Each structure stands twice: as structure tokens, then as C-alpha cells.
Amino acid sequence: MQRVCLALPTMRPCPGTIVDLAEEAAYAVANFGVEVHLLILDTTDAAGVAKNAAAVASLPLTPGVFVHHLSEAQQREFFRRVAERSGAADPELLLDMMLPPAVAYGSCVNRIFLGAAALGCTSAHLRNDDADFQVLDGRKIFPIHHELLSIGRPAGEAAADVTRSELDPADADMPVLLVSGSFMGELNVDIGEIRELDPAVYRDVVRLWTPPVWPDEDRDAMVDVSFKGTGTEPFTADESVLGAPDIWNVFMCNVALDHRAYEVLPLLPSIKTLGCDYALLHALVHARMPAVIHNRHIVNYYTPERRTGAGFVPYQMGFVKLLLSMLYLYPVYGGMIDLGRGLLDERHGLKVEPILDLVRGSIDWDRAGNEHCLDVLDRSYRKLGGKYAELADVVAGQREQLLDEAQEDARRWAVLIEAWAPMVAASRAEGLGAASEVPAR
């Protein structure tokens, strides 16, 4: 029986999301005959963990659905064992990259990948705690429907279960390693207020994350589509397309990945950095792997803490760090585009060696681009005034630290990529253990 991992990383109480995902898991079992392991990796405080645990304990017993709810302490113990078992020279460094002392979006997804390996799953299906499912005629619209129709299958077979195929016949034997929908609702990065205050400043700021080697018109076009998802049109009927996708049509919180992808390449383990969890999607897209893109989009919303006095600066600093990370990511992504199918082996699987070479080559990239980025941000935030001027002061006070951290993140990513295969093998050998499974009511 196919075993899949439906995964939720969370750092806040989210009992409603847990209930929704349990329903999605039950839907998958009932309609596809799979075994679903609902993996909840919880890094909330003790009170938040208790709320989430209560939601888990109240879930109805569903044959074929197995729930695993791990607190931060339980995760730390598991990943410590995995790091030590991997034979790494510095297991403490690996543990720090897997479970750092601050929020790290790439790291939490990497933990899902190793958790899925430990559970013996063939695919990981990622969701988030700040998104809802669409509803049609009282039914929740679960993305796992399209994911299980196609993930892991030869593309030629998957063509029978999509509404439109753009598959090159020569790619029929290639596996579908990626199935994704997008999102609707709020921007997936909370910077809409900047656009409301000053559209010109918004354009200047968002332009900082576009590839600097592109012509101005292409950079401006990228600004126009960035962070916006699929618009506002609600779901009415299924649409799915098989073919080589555009990177703008994939979304990390509405995605299924085959193990032959995530067991090869981990994500950037940057702390306090938004949007650092897309490298694997870039690799699959730029290798021109066939994928399925569907319209079961999730509904993105904002959690209140990011706009509070205490939460505003940390959240916006995550956006600043995203902009700085692109200095090291764009050489990697550009190299992936140049390599194309050269990223694949004779079995159509990702090769880690060329990607690792690209990452290593980016580490000593000239910092001038990031110096310019911080200069533009300083002018832009001060022009907005108010809390953005205060943000500019924080950025200025951490300028050298931010530049150093962006470079160090690239260096640490190279270390993690090199250690990833042994970490995956160690996770599979270690197993998540029966102790992680939570009995439902």
C-alpha cells in the first residue's frame, strides 16, 4: 500500500488546521486507498503544544490515518539521533541546521522530509497553518486529490488523469515528482501596506529581489506578479495541466513532492528568512521535469502577530533577509536553468553534484549587490516614515551582521547538501518510532 506523509509544520496554536488536515487525510484514504501519516512538527511553547495536542486527541479514529504530533523537544531528540547516526564529523552543526533556535522555514521543511523518510513514505504533501481550504457546495476542496492522482507516476500514465496534457511524448517515461497548486487571498509576503503607502517605493523594494542581470522591463514585469498568487476567482471545477511548469505556478504550502526529489536536495537552512524554501522547486522546474499544476488553490491569510508592535520588525527583517539571500540563490537558479536536463541522471532523478557545485560557487559572490540592496532599503523605509523609519534604524544597526549571515547561510547550505544523503539514510534506519504516533479518540 502506498504510504504518504501529509505534513504540517507549526509554531502557533492551530487546532482548526489540524482538524482540516485530518479530514484531508481521511479523504485521501477513502478515495485513493493509501495510508496517510499526518505529521505535525510543533515548535510552539508549552501552552500552544497543549492546545494542538488537545485537537489531535479529539480527532476521530480513521483506519488508514496515523497521526504523529512531535513537540520541539521530541524533534530535537530524534534529529540528534539522526545526525549522530549519519556519521557526520560535526553532528551538532547538523542538528543546529535542522532545528535552529529561531524560526527557519527551510529547516522546518527539511525536518518534514526526514520525517517522511523515517516513516517510510514515498511522498510528502505540504500544508501551512495560515491557510484555509476553499469550499464548494459545503465540501472542502482538498489539494491531495490531484496530488495522489499523479505524484510518483510515469508522466505518460498521469496524462490520463489531468484535464489537459502538454506533455512532450519523449518525456512519457519521466516520473511526476512535483504536483502543486497556488494560493489566493493575501500576498504571501506581508508587504501590501508598503504598496498602499507608496506604490513607487513598493516597486523599488520588490525590484530588489528580481535578478539584477535581467533587462529593466523583465524586472518590472516580475514585480507585477510577485507574491500575488492566482487572484480571487474561486474554485468551481477541477482543472489540471501536465507538462513543464512555470516556477510562478508552484507554491511551497500547496505542494506534493516525490521522495526521489526531497531525498536528494535539502532546502536552505536560513534562520528568520522568508521565502528560503523554494530551491527544490526551482531544481525540478529548471530541469524541465514534467509536473502537474492544478487549481485547488488554498486561501492565504495573515496571522495577527506579524503586524503587532512586537511582531512587525521581526517579520519585516525576514523580508530583508530574503532580499539578501537572492545574491547567493540567483547564481544557483541561473546555473540550474543553464544545465536544464543536465541536472538529471539516466533514471530521470536529480543529481546532487552539479547543484552542490553551484551552491559552493555562489558562496564568495561579490557583496556589492547586497550593499546596494541595503542602501535602497534604507532610503525606501525612511521615505515611508513612521514604523518603517524605525525599521530602517534596526536594519542599519545590523548591517554588517546581515551581510555576514547571508553569506554564512549559503556556506551552511553547502554543508547540509553534502550531508543530506547520509541524513536521509539515517532517518530511514532510525524510524520515527511508535512513540510518535498519537492515539485518536
Coordinates of C-alpha atoms in Angstrom, one line a residue:
M1 CA 0.0 0.0 0.0
Q2 CA 1.2 3.5 -0.9
R3 CA 2.3 5.4 2.2
V4 CA 2.3 9.2 2.1
C5 CA 3.1 12.0 4.5
L6 CA 0.7 14.9 4.9
A7 CA 2.7 17.4 6.8
L8 CA 2.1 20.5 8.9
P9 CA 4.9 22.5 10.5
T10 CA 3.6 25.0 13.0
M11 CA 4.9 27.5 15.5
R12 CA 1.5 28.6 16.9
P13 CA -1.7 27.0 18.2
C14 CA -3.8 25.9 15.2
P15 CA -6.4 23.4 16.3
G16 CA -8.7 24.2 13.3
T17 CA -5.9 23.5 10.8
I18 CA -5.2 20.2 12.5
V19 CA -8.9 19.2 12.1
D20 CA -8.9 20.2 8.5
L21 CA -5.8 18.2 7.7
A22 CA -7.2 15.1 9.4
E23 CA -10.3 15.5 7.1
E24 CA -8.0 15.7 4.1
A25 CA -6.1 12.6 5.3
A26 CA -9.4 10.7 5.7
Y27 CA -10.4 11.9 2.2
A28 CA -7.2 10.5 0.8
V29 CA -7.7 7.1 2.4
A30 CA -11.3 6.9 1.3
N31 CA -10.7 7.9 -2.3
F32 CA -7.2 6.6 -3.1
G33 CA -6.7 3.6 -0.7
V34 CA -3.4 5.0 0.6
E35 CA -2.0 5.0 4.1
V36 CA -1.6 8.6 5.3
H37 CA 0.8 9.7 8.1
L38 CA -0.3 13.1 9.3
L39 CA 3.0 14.6 10.6
I40 CA 2.7 17.7 12.8
L41 CA 6.0 19.2 13.7
D42 CA 5.2 21.7 16.5
T43 CA 7.6 24.3 17.8
T44 CA 5.1 26.4 19.8
D45 CA 5.5 27.0 23.6
A46 CA 4.1 24.5 26.1
A47 CA 0.7 26.1 26.2
G48 CA 0.5 26.1 22.4
V49 CA 1.6 22.5 22.2
A50 CA -1.1 21.5 24.7
K51 CA -3.8 23.2 22.6
N52 CA -2.6 21.4 19.5
A53 CA -2.3 18.1 21.4
A54 CA -5.9 18.5 22.6
A55 CA -7.0 18.9 19.0
V56 CA -5.1 15.8 18.0
A57 CA -6.6 13.8 20.9
S58 CA -10.1 14.8 19.8
L59 CA -9.7 13.5 16.2
P60 CA -11.9 10.6 15.3
L61 CA -10.3 7.3 14.7
T62 CA -9.9 6.8 11.0
P63 CA -8.5 3.5 9.7
G64 CA -5.5 4.2 7.5
V65 CA -4.7 7.6 9.1
F66 CA -1.9 7.7 11.5
V67 CA -1.2 11.0 13.4
H68 CA 2.3 12.0 14.7
H69 CA 2.5 15.1 16.8
L70 CA 6.0 16.0 17.9
S71 CA 7.0 18.8 20.2
E72 CA 10.2 20.7 19.8
A73 CA 11.9 18.5 22.5
Q74 CA 10.8 15.3 20.7
Q75 CA 12.0 16.6 17.4
R76 CA 15.4 17.6 18.9
E77 CA 15.9 14.1 20.3
F78 CA 15.0 12.5 17.0
F79 CA 17.2 14.7 14.9
R80 CA 20.1 14.4 17.3
R81 CA 20.0 10.6 16.9
V82 CA 19.8 11.0 13.1
A83 CA 22.7 13.5 13.0
E84 CA 24.8 11.2 15.1
R85 CA 23.8 8.1 13.2
S86 CA 24.7 9.8 9.9
G87 CA 28.4 9.6 10.7
A88 CA 28.9 13.3 10.3
A89 CA 32.0 14.9 11.6
D90 CA 30.0 17.6 13.4
P91 CA 26.6 16.3 14.3
E92 CA 25.9 19.3 16.5
L93 CA 26.2 21.6 13.4
L94 CA 23.7 19.4 11.5
L95 CA 21.3 19.4 14.5
D96 CA 21.6 23.2 14.6
M97 CA 20.7 23.5 10.9
M98 CA 17.8 21.1 11.3
L99 CA 16.4 22.7 14.5
P100 CA 17.9 26.2 15.0
P101 CA 17.0 28.4 17.9
A102 CA 14.8 30.7 15.7
V103 CA 12.2 30.3 13.0
A104 CA 13.7 28.8 9.8
Y105 CA 11.2 28.0 7.0
G106 CA 13.7 25.8 5.1
S107 CA 14.7 23.9 8.2
C108 CA 11.2 23.1 9.1
V109 CA 10.5 21.6 5.7
N110 CA 13.8 19.7 5.8
R111 CA 12.6 18.2 9.1
I112 CA 9.4 17.1 7.2
F113 CA 11.5 15.5 4.5
L114 CA 13.5 13.4 7.0
G115 CA 10.3 12.6 9.0
A116 CA 8.7 11.3 5.8
A117 CA 11.8 9.2 5.2
A118 CA 11.7 7.9 8.7
L119 CA 8.0 6.9 8.2
G120 CA 8.8 5.1 5.0
C121 CA 6.6 7.4 2.9
T122 CA 7.0 7.8 -0.8
S123 CA 5.8 11.4 -1.0
A124 CA 5.4 14.5 1.2
H125 CA 2.3 16.7 0.9
L126 CA 3.0 20.1 2.5
R127 CA 0.4 22.4 4.1
N128 CA 0.6 25.5 6.3
D129 CA -1.0 26.8 9.5
D130 CA -2.0 30.2 8.0
A131 CA -4.1 29.0 5.1
D132 CA -7.6 27.5 4.6
F133 CA -9.1 25.2 2.0
Q134 CA -11.6 26.6 -0.4
V135 CA -15.2 25.3 -0.1
L136 CA -17.7 24.4 -2.8
D137 CA -21.2 23.3 -2.0
G138 CA -20.2 22.6 1.6
R139 CA -17.3 20.5 0.6
K140 CA -13.7 21.4 1.4
I141 CA -11.5 21.3 -1.8
F142 CA -8.5 19.2 -0.8
P143 CA -5.3 19.5 -3.0
I144 CA -4.4 16.0 -2.1
H145 CA -6.9 14.9 -4.7
H146 CA -4.7 16.0 -7.6
E147 CA -1.5 15.1 -5.8
L148 CA -2.4 11.5 -5.4
L149 CA -3.7 11.2 -8.9
S150 CA -0.2 11.9 -10.3
I151 CA 2.7 12.0 -7.8
G152 CA 5.4 9.4 -8.5
R153 CA 3.7 8.0 -11.6
P154 CA 5.3 8.0 -15.1
A155 CA 4.1 11.1 -16.8
G156 CA 2.6 9.2 -19.7
E157 CA 0.3 7.4 -17.2
A158 CA -0.5 10.6 -15.3
A159 CA -1.7 12.1 -18.6
A160 CA -5.0 10.1 -18.3
D161 CA -6.0 11.9 -15.1
V162 CA -5.5 15.6 -15.9
T163 CA -7.8 17.9 -17.7
R164 CA -5.1 19.0 -20.2
S165 CA -1.8 17.5 -21.1
E166 CA 1.1 19.5 -22.6
L167 CA 3.5 16.6 -22.2
D168 CA 6.2 16.1 -24.7
P169 CA 5.8 12.5 -25.8
A170 CA 9.5 12.0 -25.4
D171 CA 9.0 12.6 -21.6
A172 CA 6.3 10.0 -21.1
D173 CA 8.7 7.7 -19.1
M174 CA 9.8 10.5 -16.8
P175 CA 8.2 10.4 -13.3
V176 CA 6.0 13.2 -11.9
L177 CA 8.0 14.4 -8.9
L178 CA 6.0 17.6 -8.3
V179 CA 2.3 18.4 -8.1
S180 CA 1.3 21.9 -7.0
G181 CA -1.5 24.4 -6.8
S182 CA -1.2 28.1 -5.9
F183 CA -2.9 30.4 -3.4
M184 CA -5.5 33.1 -3.3
G185 CA -6.1 35.8 -0.7
E186 CA -3.4 38.0 0.9
L187 CA 0.0 38.4 -0.6
N188 CA 2.2 35.5 0.5
V189 CA 4.7 38.1 1.9
D190 CA 3.0 40.7 4.1
I191 CA 4.3 43.9 2.3
G192 CA 1.0 45.1 0.9
E193 CA 1.0 48.0 3.3
I194 CA 4.1 49.4 1.6
R195 CA 2.2 49.4 -1.7
E196 CA -0.7 51.2 -0.1
L197 CA 1.6 53.9 1.4
D198 CA 3.7 54.5 -1.7
P199 CA 3.4 52.4 -4.9
A200 CA 6.8 53.7 -6.2
V201 CA 8.6 52.7 -3.0
Y202 CA 6.9 49.3 -3.3
R203 CA 8.2 48.9 -6.8
D204 CA 11.8 49.9 -5.7
V205 CA 11.7 47.4 -2.8
V206 CA 10.3 44.4 -4.7
R207 CA 12.6 45.1 -7.6
L208 CA 15.5 44.2 -5.2
W209 CA 14.5 40.6 -5.3
T210 CA 14.5 40.4 -9.1
P211 CA 17.6 39.1 -11.0
P212 CA 19.8 42.1 -11.4
V213 CA 21.1 40.8 -14.8
W214 CA 17.6 41.0 -16.3
P215 CA 16.5 43.9 -18.5
D216 CA 14.5 46.5 -16.7
E217 CA 11.3 45.6 -18.4
D218 CA 11.6 42.0 -17.3
R219 CA 12.4 43.0 -13.7
D220 CA 9.3 45.3 -13.7
A221 CA 7.2 42.5 -15.1
M222 CA 8.4 40.3 -12.2
V223 CA 7.5 43.0 -9.7
D224 CA 3.9 43.0 -11.1
V225 CA 3.4 39.2 -10.4
S226 CA 5.5 38.8 -7.3
F227 CA 3.8 37.4 -4.1
K228 CA 0.3 37.6 -5.6
G229 CA -0.7 34.0 -6.2
T230 CA -3.6 33.2 -8.5
G231 CA -6.0 36.1 -8.0
T232 CA -9.5 36.0 -6.5
E233 CA -11.6 33.7 -8.7
P234 CA -12.9 30.9 -6.5
F235 CA -12.9 27.2 -7.3
T236 CA -15.8 25.9 -9.4
A237 CA -14.5 22.8 -11.2
D238 CA -11.2 20.9 -11.4
E239 CA -8.5 22.0 -13.8
S240 CA -5.1 20.4 -14.0
V241 CA -2.3 20.6 -16.5
L242 CA 0.6 18.1 -17.1
G243 CA 3.7 19.5 -18.6
A244 CA 6.8 21.6 -17.8
P245 CA 5.6 24.2 -15.3
D246 CA 6.5 27.8 -14.7
I247 CA 8.1 28.5 -11.4
W248 CA 5.3 31.1 -10.7
N249 CA 2.7 28.3 -10.7
V250 CA 4.2 26.4 -7.7
F251 CA 3.7 27.2 -4.1
M252 CA 5.5 25.6 -1.2
C253 CA 2.5 25.3 1.1
N254 CA 0.3 23.6 -1.6
V255 CA 2.6 21.0 -3.0
A256 CA 3.3 17.3 -3.2
L257 CA 6.9 16.1 -3.7
D258 CA 8.1 12.6 -4.5
H259 CA 10.8 11.2 -2.3
R260 CA 13.1 11.0 -5.3
A261 CA 13.3 14.8 -5.2
Y262 CA 13.4 15.7 -1.5
E263 CA 15.7 12.9 -0.6
V264 CA 18.3 14.4 -2.9
L265 CA 18.3 18.2 -2.2
P266 CA 17.5 19.9 1.2
L267 CA 16.4 23.5 1.4
L268 CA 18.4 26.5 2.6
P269 CA 18.6 26.4 6.4
S270 CA 18.5 30.2 6.9
I271 CA 17.0 31.5 10.1
K272 CA 14.5 34.3 10.2
T273 CA 14.4 34.4 6.4
L274 CA 11.2 34.4 4.4
G275 CA 10.9 32.5 1.1
C276 CA 14.1 30.4 1.6
D277 CA 12.3 27.2 1.0
Y278 CA 11.9 27.1 -2.8
A279 CA 15.2 25.8 -4.1
L280 CA 14.0 22.2 -4.6
L281 CA 11.1 23.5 -6.7
H282 CA 13.5 25.5 -8.8
A283 CA 15.6 22.5 -9.4
L284 CA 12.6 20.4 -10.6
V285 CA 11.2 23.2 -12.8
H286 CA 14.6 24.2 -14.3
A287 CA 15.4 20.5 -15.0
R288 CA 12.2 20.6 -17.1
M289 CA 10.7 17.7 -15.2
P290 CA 7.0 17.0 -16.0
A291 CA 4.7 18.2 -13.2
V292 CA 1.0 18.7 -12.6
I293 CA -0.3 22.2 -11.8
H294 CA -3.9 22.3 -10.5
N295 CA -6.5 24.8 -9.4
R296 CA -7.3 23.5 -5.9
H297 CA -5.7 26.7 -4.5
I298 CA -5.5 27.3 -0.8
V299 CA -6.6 30.6 0.8
N300 CA -3.8 32.5 2.4
Y301 CA -4.4 34.8 5.4
Y302 CA -2.3 36.8 7.8
T303 CA -1.8 35.8 11.4
P304 CA -2.1 38.9 13.7
E305 CA 1.3 38.8 15.4
R306 CA 3.2 39.9 12.2
R307 CA 1.5 43.3 12.3
T308 CA 1.8 44.0 16.1
G309 CA 4.3 46.3 17.6
A310 CA 6.4 43.4 18.8
G311 CA 6.0 41.3 15.6
F312 CA 6.3 43.9 12.9
V313 CA 10.1 44.4 12.9
P314 CA 11.0 40.7 13.1
Y315 CA 8.6 39.8 10.3
Q316 CA 9.9 42.6 8.1
M317 CA 13.5 41.7 8.9
G318 CA 12.6 38.3 7.5
F319 CA 11.8 40.0 4.2
V320 CA 15.1 41.9 4.3
K321 CA 16.9 38.7 4.7
L322 CA 15.0 37.2 1.8
L323 CA 16.2 40.0 -0.4
L324 CA 19.8 39.5 0.7
S325 CA 19.6 35.7 0.2
M326 CA 18.9 36.2 -3.5
L327 CA 22.5 37.3 -4.1
Y328 CA 23.5 33.7 -3.4
L329 CA 20.4 32.0 -4.8
Y330 CA 20.2 33.6 -8.2
P331 CA 23.6 32.2 -9.3
V332 CA 22.3 28.8 -8.3
Y333 CA 19.0 29.2 -10.1
G334 CA 20.7 30.6 -13.2
G335 CA 23.1 27.7 -13.3
M336 CA 20.1 25.3 -13.0
I337 CA 18.5 27.0 -16.0
D338 CA 21.7 26.6 -18.0
L339 CA 22.1 22.9 -17.0
G340 CA 18.5 22.0 -17.7
R341 CA 18.2 18.3 -18.2
G342 CA 21.9 18.1 -17.2
L343 CA 20.5 18.2 -13.6
L344 CA 19.1 14.7 -14.2
D345 CA 20.7 11.3 -14.2
E346 CA 19.9 8.4 -16.6
R347 CA 17.0 7.4 -14.5
H348 CA 15.5 10.9 -14.6
G349 CA 16.4 11.6 -11.0
L350 CA 18.0 14.8 -9.7
K351 CA 21.8 14.7 -9.4
V352 CA 23.1 16.5 -6.4
E353 CA 26.7 17.0 -7.6
P354 CA 26.0 19.8 -10.1
I355 CA 23.7 21.6 -7.7
L356 CA 26.3 21.4 -4.9
D357 CA 28.9 22.8 -7.3
L358 CA 26.6 25.8 -8.0
V359 CA 26.0 26.4 -4.3
R360 CA 29.7 26.3 -3.5
G361 CA 30.4 28.6 -6.4
S362 CA 27.9 31.2 -5.0
I363 CA 29.4 31.5 -1.5
D364 CA 32.1 34.0 -2.3
W365 CA 29.9 36.1 -4.6
D366 CA 30.7 39.8 -4.6
R367 CA 28.8 41.5 -1.7
A368 CA 28.4 44.8 -3.7
G369 CA 24.9 43.7 -4.7
N370 CA 23.8 43.3 -1.1
E371 CA 25.4 46.6 -0.1
H372 CA 23.3 48.3 -2.8
C373 CA 20.2 46.4 -1.6
L374 CA 20.6 47.7 2.0
D375 CA 21.2 51.2 0.7
V376 CA 18.0 51.2 -1.3
L377 CA 16.0 49.7 1.6
D378 CA 17.3 52.4 3.9
R379 CA 16.2 55.2 1.6
S380 CA 12.9 53.5 0.9
Y381 CA 12.0 52.8 4.6
R382 CA 12.9 56.3 5.6
K383 CA 10.8 57.8 2.9
L384 CA 7.8 55.8 4.2
G385 CA 8.5 57.2 7.7
G386 CA 6.8 56.1 11.0
K387 CA 7.4 52.5 11.9
Y388 CA 9.3 51.9 8.6
A389 CA 11.8 54.6 9.6
E390 CA 12.3 52.7 12.9
L391 CA 12.8 49.5 10.8
A392 CA 15.4 51.3 8.8
D393 CA 17.3 52.1 12.1
V394 CA 17.2 48.4 13.0
V395 CA 18.5 47.3 9.6
A396 CA 21.3 49.9 9.7
G397 CA 22.3 48.8 13.2
Q398 CA 22.6 45.2 11.9
R399 CA 24.1 45.9 8.5
E400 CA 27.3 44.0 8.8
Q401 CA 25.7 41.2 10.6
L402 CA 23.1 40.8 7.9
L403 CA 25.7 40.8 5.2
D404 CA 27.7 38.1 7.1
E405 CA 24.6 36.0 7.8
A406 CA 23.5 35.9 4.2
Q407 CA 26.9 34.6 3.1
E408 CA 27.1 32.1 6.0
D409 CA 23.6 30.8 5.1
A410 CA 25.0 29.9 1.7
R411 CA 28.0 28.2 3.2
R412 CA 25.9 26.2 5.7
W413 CA 23.6 25.1 2.9
A414 CA 26.5 23.6 1.0
V415 CA 27.5 21.7 4.2
L416 CA 23.9 20.4 4.6
I417 CA 23.6 19.3 0.9
E418 CA 26.8 17.3 1.3
A419 CA 25.5 15.6 4.5
W420 CA 21.9 15.1 3.2
A421 CA 22.2 11.6 1.7
P422 CA 23.6 10.1 5.0
M423 CA 21.0 12.0 6.9
V424 CA 18.2 10.5 4.8
A425 CA 19.6 7.0 5.2
A426 CA 20.0 7.6 9.0
S427 CA 16.4 8.8 9.2
R428 CA 15.1 5.7 7.3
A429 CA 17.1 3.4 9.6
E430 CA 16.2 5.2 12.8
G431 CA 12.5 5.3 12.1
L432 CA 10.2 7.8 13.8
G433 CA 9.0 5.1 16.2
A434 CA 5.6 4.1 17.5
A435 CA 6.1 6.6 20.4
S436 CA 5.5 9.4 17.9
E437 CA 2.1 8.1 17.0
V438 CA -0.8 9.8 18.8
P439 CA -3.8 7.6 19.6
A440 CA -7.0 9.3 18.3
R441 CA -10.2 9.2 20.3

